[in-house]
JSON list of C-alpha atoms in Angstrom, two decimals:
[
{"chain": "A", "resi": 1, "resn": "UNK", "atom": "CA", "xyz": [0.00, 0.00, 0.00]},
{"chain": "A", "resi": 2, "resn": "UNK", "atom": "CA", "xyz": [0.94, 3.91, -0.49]},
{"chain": "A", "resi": 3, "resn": "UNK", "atom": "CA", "xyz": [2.99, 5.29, 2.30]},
{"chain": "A", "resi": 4, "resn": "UNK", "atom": "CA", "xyz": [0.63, 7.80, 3.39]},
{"chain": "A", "resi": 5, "resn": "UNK", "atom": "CA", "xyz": [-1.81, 4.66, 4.27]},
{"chain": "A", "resi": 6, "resn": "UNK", "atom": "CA", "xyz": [0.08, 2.41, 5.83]},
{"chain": "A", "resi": 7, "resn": "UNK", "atom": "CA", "xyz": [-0.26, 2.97, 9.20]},
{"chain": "A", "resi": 8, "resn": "UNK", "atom": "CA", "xyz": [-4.32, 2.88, 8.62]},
{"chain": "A", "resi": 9, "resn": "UNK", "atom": "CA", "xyz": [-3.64, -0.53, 6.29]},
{"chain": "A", "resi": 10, "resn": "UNK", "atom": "CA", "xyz": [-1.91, -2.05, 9.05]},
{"chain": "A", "resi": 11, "resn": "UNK", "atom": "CA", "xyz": [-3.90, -1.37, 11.88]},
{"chain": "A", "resi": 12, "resn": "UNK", "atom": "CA", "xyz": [-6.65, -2.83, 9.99]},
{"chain": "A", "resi": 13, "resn": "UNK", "atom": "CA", "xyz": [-4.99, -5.59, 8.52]},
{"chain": "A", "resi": 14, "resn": "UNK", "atom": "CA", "xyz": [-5.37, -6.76, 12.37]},
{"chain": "A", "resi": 15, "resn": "UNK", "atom": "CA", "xyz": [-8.37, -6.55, 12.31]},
{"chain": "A", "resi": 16, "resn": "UNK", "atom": "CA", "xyz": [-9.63, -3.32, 14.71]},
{"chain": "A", "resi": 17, "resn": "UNK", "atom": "CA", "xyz": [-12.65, -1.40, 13.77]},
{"chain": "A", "resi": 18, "resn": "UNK", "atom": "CA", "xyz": [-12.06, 1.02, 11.65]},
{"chain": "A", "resi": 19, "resn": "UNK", "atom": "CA", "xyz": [-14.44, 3.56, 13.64]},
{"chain": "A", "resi": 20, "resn": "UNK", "atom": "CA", "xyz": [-12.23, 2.94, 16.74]},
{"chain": "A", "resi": 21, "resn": "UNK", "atom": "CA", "xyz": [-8.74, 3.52, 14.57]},
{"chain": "A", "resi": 22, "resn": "UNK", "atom": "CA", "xyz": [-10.54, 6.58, 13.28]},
{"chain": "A", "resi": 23, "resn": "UNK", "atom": "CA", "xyz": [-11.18, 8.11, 16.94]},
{"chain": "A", "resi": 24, "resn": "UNK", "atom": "CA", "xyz": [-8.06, 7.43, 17.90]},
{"chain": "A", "resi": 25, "resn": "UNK", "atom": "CA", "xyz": [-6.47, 9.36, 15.04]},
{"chain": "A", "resi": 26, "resn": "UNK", "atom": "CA", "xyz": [-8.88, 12.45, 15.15]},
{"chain": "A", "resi": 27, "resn": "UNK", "atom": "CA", "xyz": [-8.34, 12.11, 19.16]},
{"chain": "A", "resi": 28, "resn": "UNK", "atom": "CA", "xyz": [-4.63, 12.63, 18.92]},
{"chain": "A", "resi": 29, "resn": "UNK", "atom": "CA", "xyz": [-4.80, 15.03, 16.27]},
{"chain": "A", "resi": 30, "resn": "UNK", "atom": "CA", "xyz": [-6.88, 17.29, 18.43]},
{"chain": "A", "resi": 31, "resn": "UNK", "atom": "CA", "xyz": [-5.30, 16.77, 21.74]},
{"chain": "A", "resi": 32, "resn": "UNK", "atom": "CA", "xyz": [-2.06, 18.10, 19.18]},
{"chain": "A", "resi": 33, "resn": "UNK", "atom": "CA", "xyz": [-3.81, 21.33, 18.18]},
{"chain": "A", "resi": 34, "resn": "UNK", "atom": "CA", "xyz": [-5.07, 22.24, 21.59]},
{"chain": "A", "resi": 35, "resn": "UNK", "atom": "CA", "xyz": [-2.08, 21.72, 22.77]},
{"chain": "A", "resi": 36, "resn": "UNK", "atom": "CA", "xyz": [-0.58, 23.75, 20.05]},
{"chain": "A", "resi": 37, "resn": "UNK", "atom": "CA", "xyz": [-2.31, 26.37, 21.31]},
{"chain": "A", "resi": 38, "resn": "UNK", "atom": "CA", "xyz": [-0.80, 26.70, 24.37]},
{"chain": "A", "resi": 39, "resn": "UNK", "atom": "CA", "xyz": [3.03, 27.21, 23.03]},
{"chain": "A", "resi": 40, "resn": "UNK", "atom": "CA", "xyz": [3.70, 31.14, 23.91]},
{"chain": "A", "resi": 41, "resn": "UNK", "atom": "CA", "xyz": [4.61, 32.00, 20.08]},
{"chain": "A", "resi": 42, "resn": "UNK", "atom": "CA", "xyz": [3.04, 34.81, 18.06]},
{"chain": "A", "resi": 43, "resn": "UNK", "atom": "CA", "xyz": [2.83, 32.59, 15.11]},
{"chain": "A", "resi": 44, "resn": "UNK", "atom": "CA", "xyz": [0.45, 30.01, 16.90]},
{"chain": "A", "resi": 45, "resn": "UNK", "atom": "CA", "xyz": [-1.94, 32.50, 17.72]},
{"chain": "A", "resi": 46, "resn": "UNK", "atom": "CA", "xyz": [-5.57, 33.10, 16.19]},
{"chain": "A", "resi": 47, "resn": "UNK", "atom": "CA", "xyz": [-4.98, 36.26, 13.13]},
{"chain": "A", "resi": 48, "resn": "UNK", "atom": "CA", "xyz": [-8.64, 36.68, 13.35]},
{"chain": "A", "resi": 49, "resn": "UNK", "atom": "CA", "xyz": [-11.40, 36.98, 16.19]},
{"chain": "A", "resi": 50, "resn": "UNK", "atom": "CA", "xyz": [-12.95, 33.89, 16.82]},
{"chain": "A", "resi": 51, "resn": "UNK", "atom": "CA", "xyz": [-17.07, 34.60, 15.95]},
{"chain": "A", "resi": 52, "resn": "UNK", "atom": "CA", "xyz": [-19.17, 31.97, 16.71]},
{"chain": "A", "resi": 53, "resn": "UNK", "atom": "CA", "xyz": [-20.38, 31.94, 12.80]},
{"chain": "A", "resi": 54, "resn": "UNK", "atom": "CA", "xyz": [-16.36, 30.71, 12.66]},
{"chain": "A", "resi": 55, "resn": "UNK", "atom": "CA", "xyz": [-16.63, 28.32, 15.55]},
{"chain": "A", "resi": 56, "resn": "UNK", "atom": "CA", "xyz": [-19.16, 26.48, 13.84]},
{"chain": "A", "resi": 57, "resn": "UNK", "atom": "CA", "xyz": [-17.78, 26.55, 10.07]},
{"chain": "A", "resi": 58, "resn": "UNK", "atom": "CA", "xyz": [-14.57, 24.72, 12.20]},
{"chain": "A", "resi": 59, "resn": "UNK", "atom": "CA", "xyz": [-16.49, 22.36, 14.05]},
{"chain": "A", "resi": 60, "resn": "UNK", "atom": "CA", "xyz": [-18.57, 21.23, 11.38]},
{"chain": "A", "resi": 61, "resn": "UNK", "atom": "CA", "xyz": [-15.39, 21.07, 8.64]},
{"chain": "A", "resi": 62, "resn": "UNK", "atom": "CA", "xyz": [-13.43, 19.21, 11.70]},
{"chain": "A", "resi": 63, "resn": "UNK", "atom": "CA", "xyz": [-16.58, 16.80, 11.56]},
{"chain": "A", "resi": 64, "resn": "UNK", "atom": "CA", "xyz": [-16.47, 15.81, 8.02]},
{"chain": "A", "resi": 65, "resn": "UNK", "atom": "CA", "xyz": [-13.11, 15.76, 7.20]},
{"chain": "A", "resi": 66, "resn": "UNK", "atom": "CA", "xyz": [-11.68, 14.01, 10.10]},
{"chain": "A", "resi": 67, "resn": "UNK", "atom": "CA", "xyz": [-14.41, 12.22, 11.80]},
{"chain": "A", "resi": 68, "resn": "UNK", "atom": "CA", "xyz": [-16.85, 11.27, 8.50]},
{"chain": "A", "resi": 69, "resn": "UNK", "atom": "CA", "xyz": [-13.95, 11.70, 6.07]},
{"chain": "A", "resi": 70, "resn": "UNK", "atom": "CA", "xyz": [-10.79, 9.71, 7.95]},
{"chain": "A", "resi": 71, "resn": "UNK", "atom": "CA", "xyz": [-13.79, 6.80, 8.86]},
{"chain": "A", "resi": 72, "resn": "UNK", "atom": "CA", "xyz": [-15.43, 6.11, 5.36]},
{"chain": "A", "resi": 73, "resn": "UNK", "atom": "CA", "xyz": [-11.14, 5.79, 4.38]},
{"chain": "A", "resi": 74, "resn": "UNK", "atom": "CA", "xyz": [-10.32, 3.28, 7.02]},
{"chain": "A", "resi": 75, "resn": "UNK", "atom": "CA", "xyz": [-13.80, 1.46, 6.00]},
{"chain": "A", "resi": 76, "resn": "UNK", "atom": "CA", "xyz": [-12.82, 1.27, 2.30]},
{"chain": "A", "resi": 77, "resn": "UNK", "atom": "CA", "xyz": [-8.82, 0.08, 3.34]},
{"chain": "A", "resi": 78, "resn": "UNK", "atom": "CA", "xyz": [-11.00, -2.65, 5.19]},
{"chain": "A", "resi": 79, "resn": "UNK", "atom": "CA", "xyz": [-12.80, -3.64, 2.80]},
{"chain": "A", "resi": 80, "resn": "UNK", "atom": "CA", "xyz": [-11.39, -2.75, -0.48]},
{"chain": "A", "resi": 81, "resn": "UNK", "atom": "CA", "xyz": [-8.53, -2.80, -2.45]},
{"chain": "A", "resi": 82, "resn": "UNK", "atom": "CA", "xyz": [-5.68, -0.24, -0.85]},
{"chain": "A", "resi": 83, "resn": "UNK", "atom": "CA", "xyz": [-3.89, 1.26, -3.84]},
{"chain": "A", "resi": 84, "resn": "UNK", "atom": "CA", "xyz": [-7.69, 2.00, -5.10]},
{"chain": "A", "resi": 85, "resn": "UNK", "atom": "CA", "xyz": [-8.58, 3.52, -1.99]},
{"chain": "A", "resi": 86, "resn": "UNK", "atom": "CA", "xyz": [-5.68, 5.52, -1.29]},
{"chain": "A", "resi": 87, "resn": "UNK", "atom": "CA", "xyz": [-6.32, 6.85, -5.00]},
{"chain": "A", "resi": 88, "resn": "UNK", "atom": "CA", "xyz": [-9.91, 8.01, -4.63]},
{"chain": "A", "resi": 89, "resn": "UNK", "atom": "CA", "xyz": [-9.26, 9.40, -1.56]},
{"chain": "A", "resi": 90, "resn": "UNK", "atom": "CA", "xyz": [-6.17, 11.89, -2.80]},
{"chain": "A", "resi": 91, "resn": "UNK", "atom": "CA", "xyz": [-8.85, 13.64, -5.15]},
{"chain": "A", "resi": 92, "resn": "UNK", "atom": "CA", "xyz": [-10.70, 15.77, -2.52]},
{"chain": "A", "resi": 93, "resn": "UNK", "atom": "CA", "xyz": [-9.16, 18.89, -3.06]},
{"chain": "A", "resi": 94, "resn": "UNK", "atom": "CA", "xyz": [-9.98, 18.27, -6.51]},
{"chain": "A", "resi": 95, "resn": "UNK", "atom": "CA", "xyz": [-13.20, 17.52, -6.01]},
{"chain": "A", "resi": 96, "resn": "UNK", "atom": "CA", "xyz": [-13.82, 20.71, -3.60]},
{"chain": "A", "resi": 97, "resn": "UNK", "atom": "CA", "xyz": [-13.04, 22.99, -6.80]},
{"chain": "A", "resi": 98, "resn": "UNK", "atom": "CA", "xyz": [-16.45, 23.94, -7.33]},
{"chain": "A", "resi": 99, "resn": "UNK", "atom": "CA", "xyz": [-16.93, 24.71, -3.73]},
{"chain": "A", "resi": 100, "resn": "UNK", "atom": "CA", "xyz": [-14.13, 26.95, -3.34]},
{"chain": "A", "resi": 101, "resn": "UNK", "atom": "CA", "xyz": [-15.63, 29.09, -6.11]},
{"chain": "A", "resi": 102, "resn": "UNK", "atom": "CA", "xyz": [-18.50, 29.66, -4.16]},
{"chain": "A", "resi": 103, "resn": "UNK", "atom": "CA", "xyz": [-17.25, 30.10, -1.05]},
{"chain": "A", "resi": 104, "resn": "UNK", "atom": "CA", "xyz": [-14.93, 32.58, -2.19]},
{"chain": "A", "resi": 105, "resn": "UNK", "atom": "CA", "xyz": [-15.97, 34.15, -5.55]},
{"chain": "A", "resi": 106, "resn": "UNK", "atom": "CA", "xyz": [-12.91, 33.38, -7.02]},
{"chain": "A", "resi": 107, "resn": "UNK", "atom": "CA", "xyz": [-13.02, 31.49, -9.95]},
{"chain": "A", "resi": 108, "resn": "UNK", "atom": "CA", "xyz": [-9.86, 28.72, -10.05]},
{"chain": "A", "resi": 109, "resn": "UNK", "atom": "CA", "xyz": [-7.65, 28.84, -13.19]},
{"chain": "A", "resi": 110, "resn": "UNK", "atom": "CA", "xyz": [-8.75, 27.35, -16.76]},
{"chain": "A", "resi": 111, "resn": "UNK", "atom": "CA", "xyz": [-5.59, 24.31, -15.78]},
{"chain": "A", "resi": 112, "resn": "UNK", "atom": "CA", "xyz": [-7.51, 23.32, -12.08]},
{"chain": "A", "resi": 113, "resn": "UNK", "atom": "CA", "xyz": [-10.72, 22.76, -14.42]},
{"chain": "A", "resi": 114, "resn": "UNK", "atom": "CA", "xyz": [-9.10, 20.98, -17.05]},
{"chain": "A", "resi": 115, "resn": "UNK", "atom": "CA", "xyz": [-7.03, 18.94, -14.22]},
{"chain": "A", "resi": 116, "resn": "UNK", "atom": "CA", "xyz": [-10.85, 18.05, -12.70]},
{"chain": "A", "resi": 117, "resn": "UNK", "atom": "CA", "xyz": [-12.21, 16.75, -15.28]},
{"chain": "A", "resi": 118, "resn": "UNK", "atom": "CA", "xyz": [-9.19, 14.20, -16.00]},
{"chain": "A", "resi": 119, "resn": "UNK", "atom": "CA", "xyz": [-9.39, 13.01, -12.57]},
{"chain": "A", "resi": 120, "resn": "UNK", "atom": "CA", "xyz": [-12.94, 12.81, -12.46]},
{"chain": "A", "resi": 121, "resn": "UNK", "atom": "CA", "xyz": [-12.53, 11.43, -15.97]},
{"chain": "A", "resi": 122, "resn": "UNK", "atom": "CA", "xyz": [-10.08, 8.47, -14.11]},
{"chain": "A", "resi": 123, "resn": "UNK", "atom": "CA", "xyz": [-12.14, 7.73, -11.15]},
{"chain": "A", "resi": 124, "resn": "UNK", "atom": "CA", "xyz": [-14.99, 6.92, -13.47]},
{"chain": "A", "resi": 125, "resn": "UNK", "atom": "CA", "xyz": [-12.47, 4.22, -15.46]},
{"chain": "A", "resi": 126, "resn": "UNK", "atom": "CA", "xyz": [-11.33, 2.83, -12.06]},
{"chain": "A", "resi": 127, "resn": "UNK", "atom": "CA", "xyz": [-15.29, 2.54, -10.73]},
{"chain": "A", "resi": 128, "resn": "UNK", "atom": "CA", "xyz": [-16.01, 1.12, -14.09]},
{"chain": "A", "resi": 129, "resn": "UNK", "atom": "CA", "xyz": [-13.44, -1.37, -14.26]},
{"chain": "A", "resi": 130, "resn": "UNK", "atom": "CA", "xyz": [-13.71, -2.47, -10.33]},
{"chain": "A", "resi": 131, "resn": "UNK", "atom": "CA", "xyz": [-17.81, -3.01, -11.74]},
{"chain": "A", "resi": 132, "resn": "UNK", "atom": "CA", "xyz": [-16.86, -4.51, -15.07]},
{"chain": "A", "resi": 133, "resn": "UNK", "atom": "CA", "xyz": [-14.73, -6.91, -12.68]},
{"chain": "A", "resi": 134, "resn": "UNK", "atom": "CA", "xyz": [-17.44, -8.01, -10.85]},
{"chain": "A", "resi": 135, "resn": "UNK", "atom": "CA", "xyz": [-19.76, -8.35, -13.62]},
{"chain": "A", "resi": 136, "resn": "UNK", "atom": "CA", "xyz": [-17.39, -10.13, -14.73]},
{"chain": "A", "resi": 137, "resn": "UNK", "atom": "CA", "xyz": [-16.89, -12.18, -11.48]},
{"chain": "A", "resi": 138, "resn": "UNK", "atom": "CA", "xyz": [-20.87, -12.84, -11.22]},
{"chain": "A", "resi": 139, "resn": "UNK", "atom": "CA", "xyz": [-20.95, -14.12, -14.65]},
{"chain": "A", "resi": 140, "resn": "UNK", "atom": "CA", "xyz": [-18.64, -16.70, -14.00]},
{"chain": "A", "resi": 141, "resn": "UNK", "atom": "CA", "xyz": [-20.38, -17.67, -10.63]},
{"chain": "A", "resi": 142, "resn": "UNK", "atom": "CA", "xyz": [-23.94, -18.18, -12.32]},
{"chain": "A", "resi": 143, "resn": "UNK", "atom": "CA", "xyz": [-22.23, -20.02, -15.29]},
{"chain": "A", "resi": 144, "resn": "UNK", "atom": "CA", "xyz": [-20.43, -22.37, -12.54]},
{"chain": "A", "resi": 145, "resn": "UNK", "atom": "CA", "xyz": [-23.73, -23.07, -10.61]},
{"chain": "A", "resi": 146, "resn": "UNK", "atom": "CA", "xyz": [-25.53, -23.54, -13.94]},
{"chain": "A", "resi": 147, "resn": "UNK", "atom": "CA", "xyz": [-22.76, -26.48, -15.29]},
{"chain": "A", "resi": 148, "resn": "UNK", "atom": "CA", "xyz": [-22.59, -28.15, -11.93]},
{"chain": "A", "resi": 149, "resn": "UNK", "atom": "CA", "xyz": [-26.81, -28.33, -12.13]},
{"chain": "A", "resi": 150, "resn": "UNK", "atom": "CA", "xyz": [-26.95, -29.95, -15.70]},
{"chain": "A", "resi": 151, "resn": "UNK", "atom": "CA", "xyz": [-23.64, -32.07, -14.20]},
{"chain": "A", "resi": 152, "resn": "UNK", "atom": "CA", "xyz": [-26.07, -33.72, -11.28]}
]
């Protein structure tokens, strides 16, 4: 598996639950920011006042990228193939694009569109084949069950 998932491949590969690995990463991650916090240095301290409109865009972004986000990864290394998983799951910030442009009124470069649609373009081939595959897969089962019925 990639580098950056190995640690998540691993734990799994012995089996944990992957909502349990997932706390435990988004635990320590936190407890590391908090504690960030605390270190008397300019450049670890909050550039704008902290609103509670703020507060919530954080919690909530916290919430799906780490807890929803970091789970539904550790669920597909469980049950799916790694180098596939790792794959899909490096085209976020590609697939937040269109997001950022609204957010922000700034409309990304002509070369982040074009770069989309090519990886959109490739996670459609890799969903397609990993489908074809087990189209192909189920074929072969109901052919199998069908010879060894006319065999009895």
């Amino acid at each position: 598996p990639p580098r950056s998932t190995l640690f998540p491949y691993t734990t799994l590969f012995r089996s944990v639950d992957p909502v349990t690995a997932s706390a435990i990463r988004v635990g320590i991650a936190a407890l590391c920011l908090i504690f960030t916090g605390f270190i008397p240095n300019p450049l670890f301290r909050l550039k704008t006042a902290l609103t509670l409109k703020l507060l919530v865009v954080i919690i909530i972004s916290g919430f799906l990228a780490m807890g929803v986000g970091m789970t539904l990864l550790l669920y597909g290394l469980a049950i799916g193939d790694a180098g596939v998983v790792a794959t899909l799951s490096a085209t976020t910030p590609v697939l937040i694009l269109p997001l950022l442009w609204m957010t922000t009124g700034i409309r990304p470069p002509l070369m982040a569109w074009i770069s989309a649609v090519v990886t959109v373009l490739g996670i459609a081939l890799i969903t397609l084949q990993h489908f074809l595959l087990a189209k192909k897969i189920e074929v072969v089962i109901l052919i199998s069950i069908k010879v060894i019925r006319t065999a009895k």
